Structures are given as C-alpha cells and as structure tokens.
Short mmCIF file of C-alpha atoms and ligand atoms in Angstrom, two decimals:
data_model
loop_
_atom_site.label_atom_id
_atom_site.label_comp_id
_atom_site.label_asym_id
_atom_site.label_seq_id
_atom_site.Cartn_x
_atom_site.Cartn_y
_atom_site.Cartn_z
CA UNK Y 105 61.76 66.18 133.56
CA UNK Y 106 61.16 62.88 131.81
CA UNK Y 107 64.10 60.61 131.00
CA UNK Y 108 62.19 58.91 128.20
CA UNK Y 109 64.40 58.42 125.12
CA UNK Y 110 61.79 60.27 123.09
CA UNK Y 111 61.28 63.19 125.46
CA UNK Y 112 61.82 66.48 123.63
CA UNK Y 113 62.47 68.27 126.92
CA UNK Y 114 65.45 66.31 128.19
CA UNK Y 115 67.84 69.27 127.81
CA UNK Y 116 69.02 71.64 130.50
CA UNK Y 117 69.07 75.40 130.03
CA UNK Y 118 72.25 77.36 130.79
CA UNK Y 119 71.55 80.22 133.23
CA UNK Y 120 74.40 82.39 131.91
CA UNK Y 121 72.56 82.74 128.59
CA UNK Y 122 70.80 85.86 129.85
CA UNK Y 123 74.08 87.55 130.71
CA UNK Y 124 75.45 86.66 127.29
CA UNK Y 125 72.37 88.25 125.73
CA UNK Y 126 73.13 91.50 127.59
CA UNK Y 127 76.77 91.48 126.51
CA UNK Y 128 75.91 90.86 122.88
CA UNK Y 129 73.25 93.58 123.03
CA UNK Y 130 75.83 96.08 124.30
CA UNK Y 131 78.23 94.98 121.56
CA UNK Y 132 75.70 95.57 118.78
CA UNK Y 133 74.47 98.91 120.16
CA UNK Y 134 78.06 100.05 120.50
CA UNK Y 135 78.71 99.10 116.87
CA UNK Y 136 75.56 100.86 115.77
CA UNK Y 137 76.54 103.97 117.72
CA UNK Y 138 79.97 103.98 116.07
CA UNK Y 139 78.46 103.72 112.60
CA UNK Y 140 75.60 106.19 113.13
CA UNK Y 141 77.51 108.92 114.97
CA UNK Y 142 80.86 108.44 113.26
CA UNK Y 143 82.53 108.72 116.67
CA UNK Y 144 84.55 105.58 115.91
CA UNK Y 145 85.55 103.99 112.65
CA UNK Y 146 84.01 100.60 111.85
CA UNK Y 147 86.01 97.69 110.46
CA UNK Y 148 84.44 94.52 109.13
CA UNK Y 149 86.59 91.51 109.82
CA UNK Y 150 86.52 87.83 108.88
CA UNK Y 151 86.18 85.44 111.79
CA UNK Y 152 89.88 84.71 112.13
CA UNK Y 153 91.08 87.92 110.54
CA UNK Y 154 93.36 90.36 112.39
CA UNK Y 155 90.71 91.49 114.90
CA UNK Y 156 93.41 92.12 117.52
CA UNK Y 157 95.07 94.71 115.30
CA UNK Y 158 91.77 96.39 114.46
CA UNK Y 159 90.73 96.62 118.11
CA UNK Y 160 94.11 97.95 119.17
CA UNK Y 161 93.77 100.67 116.54
CA UNK Y 162 90.42 101.68 118.03
CA UNK Y 163 88.05 100.34 115.37
CA UNK Y 164 84.62 99.03 116.31
CA UNK Y 165 84.85 95.51 114.86
CA UNK Y 166 81.94 93.76 113.13
CA UNK Y 167 81.96 90.16 111.85
CA UNK Y 168 79.78 89.50 108.77
CA UNK Y 169 80.00 85.73 109.34
CA UNK Y 170 78.22 86.26 112.65
CA UNK Y 171 75.53 88.14 110.73
CA UNK Y 172 75.39 85.23 108.27
CA UNK Y 173 74.84 82.85 111.18
CA UNK Y 174 72.06 85.11 112.53
CA UNK Y 175 70.38 85.05 109.12
CA UNK Y 176 70.61 81.27 109.25
CA UNK Y 177 69.40 80.78 112.80
CA UNK Y 178 66.44 83.13 112.23
CA UNK Y 179 65.70 81.09 109.07
CA UNK Y 180 65.73 84.15 106.81
CA UNK Y 181 68.70 82.98 104.76
CA UNK Y 182 66.94 80.57 102.42
CA UNK Y 183 64.69 83.28 100.98
CA UNK Y 184 67.55 85.82 100.77
CA UNK Y 185 70.09 83.61 98.99
CA UNK Y 186 68.28 83.89 95.60
CA UNK Y 187 68.79 87.69 95.71
CA UNK Y 188 72.54 87.14 95.64
CA UNK Y 189 72.17 84.42 93.02
CA UNK Y 190 70.38 86.94 90.80
CA UNK Y 191 73.36 89.29 91.27
CA UNK Y 192 75.66 86.59 89.88
CA UNK Y 193 76.73 84.65 92.97
CA UNK Y 194 76.25 80.91 92.52
CA UNK Y 195 73.96 78.90 94.82
CA UNK Y 196 76.94 76.55 95.28
CA UNK Y 197 79.21 79.08 97.00
CA UNK Y 198 79.21 80.03 100.69
CA UNK Y 199 75.65 80.49 101.92
CA UNK Y 200 76.83 82.96 104.55
CA UNK Y 201 78.00 85.11 101.65
CA UNK Y 202 74.88 84.71 99.56
CA UNK Y 203 72.51 85.15 102.53
CA UNK Y 204 74.39 88.24 103.72
CA UNK Y 205 74.60 89.90 100.31
CA UNK Y 206 70.94 88.99 99.73
CA UNK Y 207 70.06 90.64 103.05
CA UNK Y 208 71.95 93.79 102.07
CA UNK Y 209 70.19 93.93 98.70
CA UNK Y 210 66.82 93.59 100.45
CA UNK Y 211 67.91 95.96 103.26
CA UNK Y 212 67.07 93.38 105.91
CA UNK Y 213 68.84 92.36 109.07
CA UNK Y 214 67.83 90.29 112.09
CA UNK Y 215 69.59 92.96 114.18
CA UNK Y 216 66.57 95.28 113.74
CA UNK Y 217 64.20 92.85 115.41
CA UNK Y 218 66.62 91.74 118.12
CA UNK Y 219 67.80 95.27 118.96
CA UNK Y 220 65.13 97.95 118.45
CA UNK Y 221 66.58 101.16 117.06
CA UNK Y 222 69.20 99.42 114.93
CA UNK Y 223 68.07 99.90 111.36
CA UNK Y 224 70.90 98.31 109.43
CA UNK Y 225 74.23 96.56 109.80
CA UNK Y 226 77.00 99.04 110.71
CA UNK Y 227 78.37 100.72 107.63
CA UNK Y 228 82.08 99.92 107.33
CA UNK Y 229 85.00 102.28 106.88
CA UNK Y 230 87.22 99.37 105.91
CA UNK Y 231 86.85 95.66 105.17
CA UNK Y 232 89.63 93.38 106.41
CA UNK Y 233 89.80 89.70 105.46
CA UNK Y 234 92.05 86.72 105.93
CA UNK Y 235 91.78 83.92 103.36
CA UNK Y 236 92.99 81.37 105.94
CA UNK Y 237 89.50 79.89 105.99
CA UNK Y 238 88.51 80.18 102.31
CA UNK Y 239 88.61 82.37 99.23
CA UNK Y 240 84.92 83.19 99.55
CA UNK Y 241 85.58 85.80 102.23
CA UNK Y 242 87.73 87.83 99.84
CA UNK Y 243 85.00 87.77 97.19
CA UNK Y 244 82.39 88.59 99.82
CA UNK Y 245 84.28 91.65 101.03
CA UNK Y 246 85.15 92.53 97.43
CA UNK Y 247 81.44 92.83 96.70
CA UNK Y 248 80.93 95.27 99.57
CA UNK Y 249 84.05 97.21 98.58
CA UNK Y 250 82.50 97.84 95.17
CA UNK Y 251 79.01 98.41 96.54
CA UNK Y 252 80.04 100.87 99.26
CA UNK Y 253 83.23 102.33 97.82
CA UNK Y 254 85.32 101.38 100.86
CA UNK Y 255 88.75 99.71 100.82
CA UNK Y 256 89.13 95.94 101.23
CA UNK Y 257 92.47 94.94 102.68
CA UNK Y 258 93.65 91.54 103.69
CA UNK Y 259 95.94 88.64 104.18
CA UNK Y 260 96.42 85.97 101.50
CA UNK Y 261 97.03 82.94 103.62
CA UNK Y 262 98.81 79.70 102.85
CA UNK Y 263 96.40 76.75 102.82
CA UNK Y 264 96.67 72.99 103.29
CA UNK Y 265 99.40 73.49 105.85
CA UNK Y 266 100.81 70.42 107.56
CA UNK Y 267 103.50 71.95 109.77
CA UNK Y 268 103.26 75.65 110.59
CA UNK Y 269 106.83 76.54 109.67
CA UNK Y 270 108.86 79.67 110.45
CA UNK Y 271 108.69 80.70 106.78
CA UNK Y 272 104.89 80.59 106.71
CA UNK Y 273 104.62 82.53 109.97
CA UNK Y 274 107.06 85.12 108.67
CA UNK Y 275 105.02 85.54 105.47
CA UNK Y 276 101.73 86.13 107.31
CA UNK Y 277 103.35 88.31 110.01
CA UNK Y 278 104.76 90.61 107.29
CA UNK Y 279 101.32 90.81 105.67
CA UNK Y 280 99.72 91.80 108.99
CA UNK Y 281 102.41 94.45 109.54
CA UNK Y 282 101.73 95.80 106.06
CA UNK Y 283 98.12 96.45 107.08
CA UNK Y 284 99.16 98.87 109.82
CA UNK Y 285 99.92 101.95 107.70
CA UNK Y 286 96.71 101.89 105.61
CA UNK Y 287 94.61 101.16 108.69
CA UNK Y 288 96.28 104.00 110.62
CA UNK Y 289 95.40 106.31 107.73
CA UNK Y 290 91.74 105.25 107.87
CA UNK Y 291 91.38 105.46 111.64
CA UNK Y 292 93.48 108.64 111.89
CA UNK Y 293 95.70 107.40 114.73
CA UNK Y 294 99.01 105.63 115.18
CA UNK Y 295 99.14 102.06 116.44
CA UNK Y 296 100.04 101.92 120.13
CA UNK Y 297 102.13 98.75 120.40
CA UNK Y 298 101.33 98.40 124.09
CA UNK Y 299 97.64 98.44 123.31
CA UNK Y 300 98.22 95.74 120.70
CA UNK Y 301 100.10 93.64 123.25
CA UNK Y 302 97.27 94.09 125.73
CA UNK Y 303 94.67 93.08 123.13
CA UNK Y 304 96.65 89.99 122.12
CA UNK Y 305 96.97 89.05 125.81
CA UNK Y 306 93.20 89.43 126.26
CA UNK Y 307 92.57 87.28 123.18
CA UNK Y 308 94.90 84.63 124.58
CA UNK Y 309 93.07 84.61 127.91
CA UNK Y 310 89.68 84.52 126.15
CA UNK Y 311 90.89 81.58 124.12
CA UNK Y 312 92.08 79.75 127.25
CA UNK Y 313 88.89 80.25 129.20
CA UNK Y 314 86.80 79.29 126.16
CA UNK Y 315 88.87 76.09 125.95
CA UNK Y 316 88.16 75.46 129.66
CA UNK Y 317 84.44 75.95 128.97
CA UNK Y 318 84.47 73.43 126.12
CA UNK Y 319 86.61 70.96 128.06
CA UNK Y 320 84.05 70.71 130.85
CA UNK Y 321 82.31 68.42 128.34
CA UNK Y 322 85.12 65.88 128.83
CA UNK Y 323 83.17 64.93 131.93
CA UNK Y 324 80.38 62.44 131.70
CA UNK Y 325 77.60 63.48 131.73
CA UNK Y 326 78.71 66.48 129.69
CA UNK Y 327 77.46 69.78 131.17
CA UNK Y 328 77.15 71.39 127.73
CA UNK Y 329 76.73 70.22 124.17
CA UNK Y 330 77.95 71.36 120.77
CA UNK Y 331 74.59 73.07 120.27
CA UNK Y 332 75.05 75.09 123.46
CA UNK Y 333 78.59 75.88 122.33
CA UNK Y 334 77.43 77.38 119.03
CA UNK Y 335 75.32 79.86 120.99
CA UNK Y 336 77.80 80.61 123.75
CA UNK Y 337 80.71 81.15 121.37
CA UNK Y 338 79.24 84.57 120.48
CA UNK Y 339 81.60 86.55 122.77
CA UNK Y 340 84.62 84.45 121.70
CA UNK Y 341 83.85 85.32 118.08
CA UNK Y 342 82.74 88.95 118.36
CA UNK Y 343 84.52 90.13 121.50
CA UNK Y 344 87.85 88.32 121.62
CA UNK Y 345 90.46 90.81 122.75
CA UNK Y 346 88.09 92.47 125.25
CA UNK Y 347 87.57 92.18 129.00
CA UNK Y 348 83.80 91.64 128.52
CA UNK Y 349 84.41 88.28 126.85
CA UNK Y 350 86.64 87.15 129.73
CA UNK Y 351 84.15 88.26 132.35
CA UNK Y 352 81.37 86.38 130.60
CA UNK Y 353 83.27 83.13 130.29
CA UNK Y 354 84.25 83.25 133.97
CA UNK Y 355 80.52 83.20 134.82
CA UNK Y 356 79.71 80.47 132.29
CA UNK Y 357 82.65 78.33 133.40
CA UNK Y 358 81.60 78.56 137.05
CA UNK Y 359 78.09 77.39 136.15
CA UNK Y 360 79.38 74.47 134.10
CA UNK Y 361 81.87 73.42 136.79
CA UNK Y 362 79.03 73.43 139.28
CA UNK Y 363 77.08 71.14 136.98
CA UNK Y 364 80.08 68.80 136.81
CA UNK Y 365 80.37 68.83 140.60
CA UNK Y 366 76.65 68.06 140.89
CA UNK Y 367 76.75 65.38 138.20
CA UNK Y 368 74.27 67.33 136.06
CA UNK Y 369 74.37 66.73 132.32
CA UNK Y 370 73.13 68.95 129.50
CA UNK Y 371 71.32 65.87 128.16
CA UNK Y 372 69.43 64.01 130.80
CA UNK Y 373 70.35 60.33 130.99
CA UNK Y 374 73.34 60.66 128.64
CA UNK Y 375 74.11 57.24 127.19
CA UNK Y 376 76.18 58.10 124.08
CA UNK Y 377 78.72 60.79 123.25
CA UNK Y 378 79.22 62.13 119.73
CA UNK Y 379 81.59 64.54 118.00
CA UNK Y 380 80.32 67.04 115.38
CA UNK Y 381 82.76 67.75 112.56
CA UNK Y 382 81.79 70.64 110.28
CA UNK Y 383 79.45 73.59 110.32
CA UNK Y 384 76.24 73.68 112.35
CA UNK Y 385 72.96 73.79 110.44
CA UNK Y 386 72.02 77.20 111.83
CA UNK Y 387 68.34 76.99 110.93
CA UNK Y 388 68.04 73.60 112.65
CA UNK Y 389 70.06 74.08 115.84
CA UNK Y 390 67.10 73.66 118.11
CA UNK Y 391 65.71 70.67 116.23
CA UNK Y 392 69.09 68.92 116.19
CA UNK Y 393 69.66 69.66 119.85
CA UNK Y 394 66.24 68.26 120.73
CA UNK Y 395 66.62 65.28 118.42
CA UNK Y 396 69.88 64.14 120.03
CA UNK Y 397 68.62 64.91 123.53
CA UNK Y 398 65.58 62.75 122.86
CA UNK Y 399 67.97 59.96 121.86
CA UNK Y 400 69.83 60.60 125.15
CA UNK Y 401 72.89 61.32 123.09
CA UNK Y 402 75.18 64.23 123.89
CA UNK Y 403 77.14 65.86 121.10
CA UNK Y 404 80.03 66.73 123.38
CA UNK Y 405 82.66 68.32 121.17
CA UNK Y 406 83.22 69.83 117.75
CA UNK Y 407 85.90 71.23 115.52
CA UNK Y 408 83.75 74.29 114.90
CA UNK Y 409 83.50 75.52 118.50
CA UNK Y 410 87.12 74.58 119.15
CA UNK Y 411 88.28 76.75 116.26
CA UNK Y 412 88.23 79.77 118.58
CA UNK Y 413 91.02 78.33 120.73
CA UNK Y 414 94.29 80.08 119.87
CA UNK Y 415 97.12 78.93 122.12
CA UNK Y 416 99.73 80.75 120.02
CA UNK Y 417 98.78 84.33 120.98
CA UNK Y 418 101.73 85.89 122.80
CA UNK Y 419 101.84 89.52 123.85
CA UNK Y 420 105.67 89.42 123.84
CA UNK Y 421 105.62 88.93 120.06
CA UNK Y 422 102.23 90.20 118.85
CA UNK Y 423 102.63 90.15 115.06
CA UNK Y 424 104.32 86.77 114.77
CA UNK Y 425 102.03 85.19 117.33
CA UNK Y 426 98.94 86.51 115.54
CA UNK Y 427 100.31 84.99 112.33
CA UNK Y 428 100.96 81.70 114.10
CA UNK Y 429 97.47 81.65 115.66
CA UNK Y 430 95.76 82.38 112.33
CA UNK Y 431 97.80 79.64 110.61
CA UNK Y 432 97.34 76.95 113.26
CA UNK Y 433 93.60 76.96 112.66
CA UNK Y 434 92.15 73.52 111.75
CA UNK Y 435 90.63 74.79 108.50
CA UNK Y 436 94.05 75.93 107.25
CA UNK Y 437 95.63 72.52 107.79
CA UNK Y 438 96.36 69.51 105.58
CA UNK Y 439 94.62 66.14 105.93
CA UNK Y 440 97.34 64.37 108.00
CA UNK Y 441 97.14 67.11 110.63
CA UNK Y 442 93.32 67.01 110.59
CA UNK Y 443 93.34 63.26 111.10
CA UNK Y 444 95.71 63.54 114.07
CA UNK Y 445 93.67 66.39 115.57
CA UNK Y 446 90.38 64.52 115.29
CA UNK Y 447 91.83 61.27 116.67
CA UNK Y 448 93.08 63.22 119.69
CA UNK Y 449 89.70 64.93 120.22
CA UNK Y 450 87.79 61.63 119.99
CA UNK Y 451 90.02 60.13 122.61
CA UNK Y 452 90.06 63.11 125.00
CA UNK Y 453 86.28 63.56 124.93
CA UNK Y 454 85.61 59.80 125.12
CA UNK Y 455 83.53 59.85 121.94
CA UNK Y 456 81.44 56.89 120.71
CA UNK Y 457 80.81 58.17 117.18
CA UNK Y 458 81.53 61.09 114.89
CA UNK Y 459 79.16 63.02 112.65
CA UNK Y 460 80.56 64.67 109.55
CA UNK Y 461 78.31 67.44 108.30
CA UNK Y 462 78.73 67.64 104.54
CA UNK Y 463 77.71 71.26 104.04
CA UNK Y 464 76.78 71.77 100.41
CA UNK Y 465 78.10 75.34 100.16
CA UNK Y 466 81.19 75.07 102.37
CA UNK Y 467 83.71 72.53 101.08
CA UNK Y 468 86.32 74.00 103.46
CA UNK Y 469 84.42 72.83 106.51
CA UNK Y 470 83.20 69.54 104.97
CA UNK Y 471 85.95 67.07 105.79
CA UNK Y 472 84.21 63.90 104.67
CA UNK Y 473 85.00 64.25 100.99
CA UNK Y 474 88.51 62.75 100.72
CA UNK Y 475 88.26 59.57 102.76
CA UNK Y 476 88.94 61.08 106.18
CA UNK Y 477 86.00 59.34 107.96
CA UNK Y 478 87.22 55.96 106.72
CA UNK Y 479 90.85 56.61 107.65
CA UNK Y 480 89.80 57.87 111.05
CA UNK Y 481 87.65 54.83 111.71
CA UNK Y 482 90.51 52.55 110.68
CA UNK Y 483 92.93 54.26 113.06
CA UNK Y 484 90.60 54.90 116.03
CA UNK Y 485 87.76 52.40 115.65
CA UNK Y 486 85.24 55.24 116.03
CA UNK Y 487 82.33 54.89 113.57
CA UNK Y 488 81.14 57.87 111.56
CA UNK Y 489 77.97 59.16 109.97
CA UNK Y 490 77.85 61.69 107.13
CA UNK Y 491 74.86 64.05 107.27
CA UNK Y 492 74.21 66.00 104.08
CA UNK Y 493 73.00 69.51 104.62
CA UNK Y 494 74.15 73.10 104.72
CA UNK Y 495 74.96 75.84 107.18
CA UNK Y 496 72.36 78.30 105.86
CA UNK Y 497 70.61 77.02 102.76
CA UNK Y 498 67.77 74.90 104.10
CA UNK Y 499 66.91 73.75 100.58
CA UNK Y 500 69.92 71.45 100.99
CA UNK Y 501 68.64 69.99 104.26
CA UNK Y 502 66.28 67.01 104.49
CA UNK Y 503 64.90 66.87 108.01
CA UNK Y 504 63.44 63.43 107.51
CA UNK Y 505 66.70 62.00 106.16
CA UNK Y 506 68.67 63.60 108.99
CA UNK Y 507 66.36 62.09 111.58
CA UNK Y 508 66.37 58.62 110.03
CA UNK Y 509 70.15 58.61 109.67
CA UNK Y 510 70.82 59.96 113.17
CA UNK Y 511 68.45 57.44 114.79
CA UNK Y 512 69.95 54.54 112.84
CA UNK Y 513 73.46 55.67 113.79
CA UNK Y 514 72.59 55.89 117.47
CA UNK Y 515 71.00 52.45 117.33
CA UNK Y 516 74.08 51.03 115.67
CA UNK Y 517 76.34 52.57 118.30
CA UNK Y 518 74.18 51.23 121.12
CA UNK Y 519 74.35 47.73 119.62
CA UNK Y 520 78.15 47.98 119.49
CA UNK Y 521 78.42 49.36 123.03
S1 LIG F 1331 84.68 78.81 105.62
FE1 LIG F 1331 82.80 78.14 104.65
S2 LIG F 1331 81.15 79.06 105.84
FE2 LIG F 1331 83.04 80.13 106.38
S3 LIG F 1331 83.06 81.91 105.01
FE3 LIG F 1331 84.23 80.28 104.01
S4 LIG F 1331 82.79 79.17 102.68
FE4 LIG F 1331 81.62 80.45 104.15
#
C-alpha cells in the first residue's frame, strides 16, 4: 500500500467486520421473526432508553435511530426527508426523525436490500423513549403512536445536568419503575428481577469491553479510527445487554490489540491525531475516512462512539444504576462538564486538533454553538475546526468546503507541530 499523503487506499480493513455482519443479520432476522410471527412482542426504544428493562421483560428490541443511520449511510435519507416535511415536520428538526418517517410513508427500508425476506421494519407493540438526548425522540415516537395505534411510554429526563445528584437519579429511577406495570401488561409476563440484574450486568460488561476497544486508539499509531468505530458500534447500540455483543467485542478487541502489538495503524503513516465531536455524516463516512487517511491523519476518538460507555450499570441496584447511566450521558450534561470531559479525552488520546461537526438538524450534538471550542482551546491549547454539515440531510453538506477546510486545518496543525 502506498504511503503517499494523497493515497486513497491508506486505510486498513478490520477482519472482524464480517463477524459483525453475521451478528447484525441474526439480530434483524430475529426482530423480523418476532414481528411477523407474533411469537415475541416488539418494543421500539431510543438509543439510551431503558433497553435493559425491555430485554429483561422478553421484548425484541428495535432502535429507530439505528434505522435512521442506515437511511443516512445508504444515502436514501435526503430524498425521504421531504416526505416528512410534507406531513408537517420541519426540515430543521432531527433528520433521523424526518428520514425515518419519510421512509415509513414511502414504505421503504434499507433492511429489505440488506436482508432478503425482510419487507418492512418490525411493527412495534410499544414505543419506549427517553428524552435524555432530545425532545425530538418523543415527537418521533408520538407520530408512530398515532400512525399505528400503539402506546408510547417514556422517561422525561432532566437536561443540562452538571452533577448527577441523588435527587435526579431518584426521579429517573422512579420513572423507569413506573414503566414496569404497563410493559408487563403488554408483554403478558411479570418482570423477573434476576433477569433484569443479569441484563444490566451484561450491559455493563458490553460497555467495558467497548471502552477497551475504543481505548486501543490511545496507542500511536491508532489501530482504529472514529469512522471504524461508527460501524463497529452496531452491537453496542442494538445488542447491549446480550451475550452476542460481548462475544463480538472480544474478537474485535483481540484483533485491535494484535495491531497494537504489531505497530499497525488504521491509517498508514499516521502523522496527526484528531478528535471528532458531534454526529457522523452518515452519507459521507467513507469519503471522510478516505479523506483523512489520505492526509495521513487519524481521527482517533469521538464523543459519539464513547457515548455507549456506561460505567454506572450495577446489577446490585438495577433501577437506580440504569437511571444513573442514562443521566451520566454526555448529551445530558451542562457545558462545564462537557468542557472537562473533552479536555480529558484530548489529553488521554494525545490529540493534535478537534473537529466540531455542526449538524444542522441536531443542536443537541452540535457543541460548537456556545463558545466551547474557544474555551477548550484556551484551556488545553488544542486548536479546533468547525465543519458545517448534517447527520443525514446531505443538502446541508458541502463536500468541497469540507475538503478545503479539513486540508487547511491539517496543514495548520502540521505547521504548529
Ligand atoms: S440527539 Fe440529535 S440525532 Fe439523536 S434523535 Fe435527537 S435530534 Fe436526532
């Protein structure tokens, strides 16, 4: 492989990807089977909603945000978003929401092409949200509740949290407990507390091994990049609380540790290390990965991939620890916490520069808007670049501008090095 700074091939493929593909295939066929046969009830859940509770109750759990990301990465979202706009949902709100509702209205899903025999997303028996990340998820699930005539239940989370206090944890824990009775009625079974403990323990272990995977990138050269992480986080998102996720990450971690031992980097000839703050641009993952690889720049860490690390899960106290985990999430926190968190990440991953992705339709994951890049640079000395774009709406993305800005930023960092 060439080490030329402009080589588009200077990236290294992760062998475990094939195994992940098999695991995700099994997950989606299992969901489809549950929905088609009615053998198991299906719950839709937001990404950091109470998935542990749903799994312990025996639901097959589906994550619409994952579907939104699939619509983005298959570049179908931009043409589907206007369908939701026509139904009254603004182009300025979450483009996962608008792409997903647009896909439902057009009866389209990338699942059909990826997994022959699956005709549609699994029809839910219940929709369960947590507003810890944003209000959009409640509106999103509210739309489906009206459309399909199924209940939407959820947690109204505190936001802008600096310290996760006992009072806040108690509030959310009580809300999770209040979900048990209506969910038991839907699934037709009582909650087995031991099964809940076991699921919380599995989620904790998944979170720990996922953290170990991401932290291999503390080594230089980094054995994986942010762009790899967005792909390999699939099991952490969709299968946390299951043994399959753990088994997968054991394989991935072994491969990455071998790369570290062999001095093999994901980006050949790594000369700079960046941090990505904000959402990925799903429809441009490959281009961005290739662009940075060609600049021999490794994007080594991100808030996004690290958001599936939940050190608080504790099987000894499942409800309170779930509440704590869902509240400790970066997106729930106030600016002083975010600044401390990012400063720590920049230092631990030995980062030369930070990219803030200003995603047009997700203000909650766009942390450049209230002076944080400037404050962070003042306190850490790490320069930043703001890239304007979006997670799913490619009309908000200028490829040329992204390229020019990224190249100029890398040049500037190399001059300073
Ligand atoms: S956090 Fe952002 S991307 Fe995620 S559901 Fe909310 S608005 Fe959409």
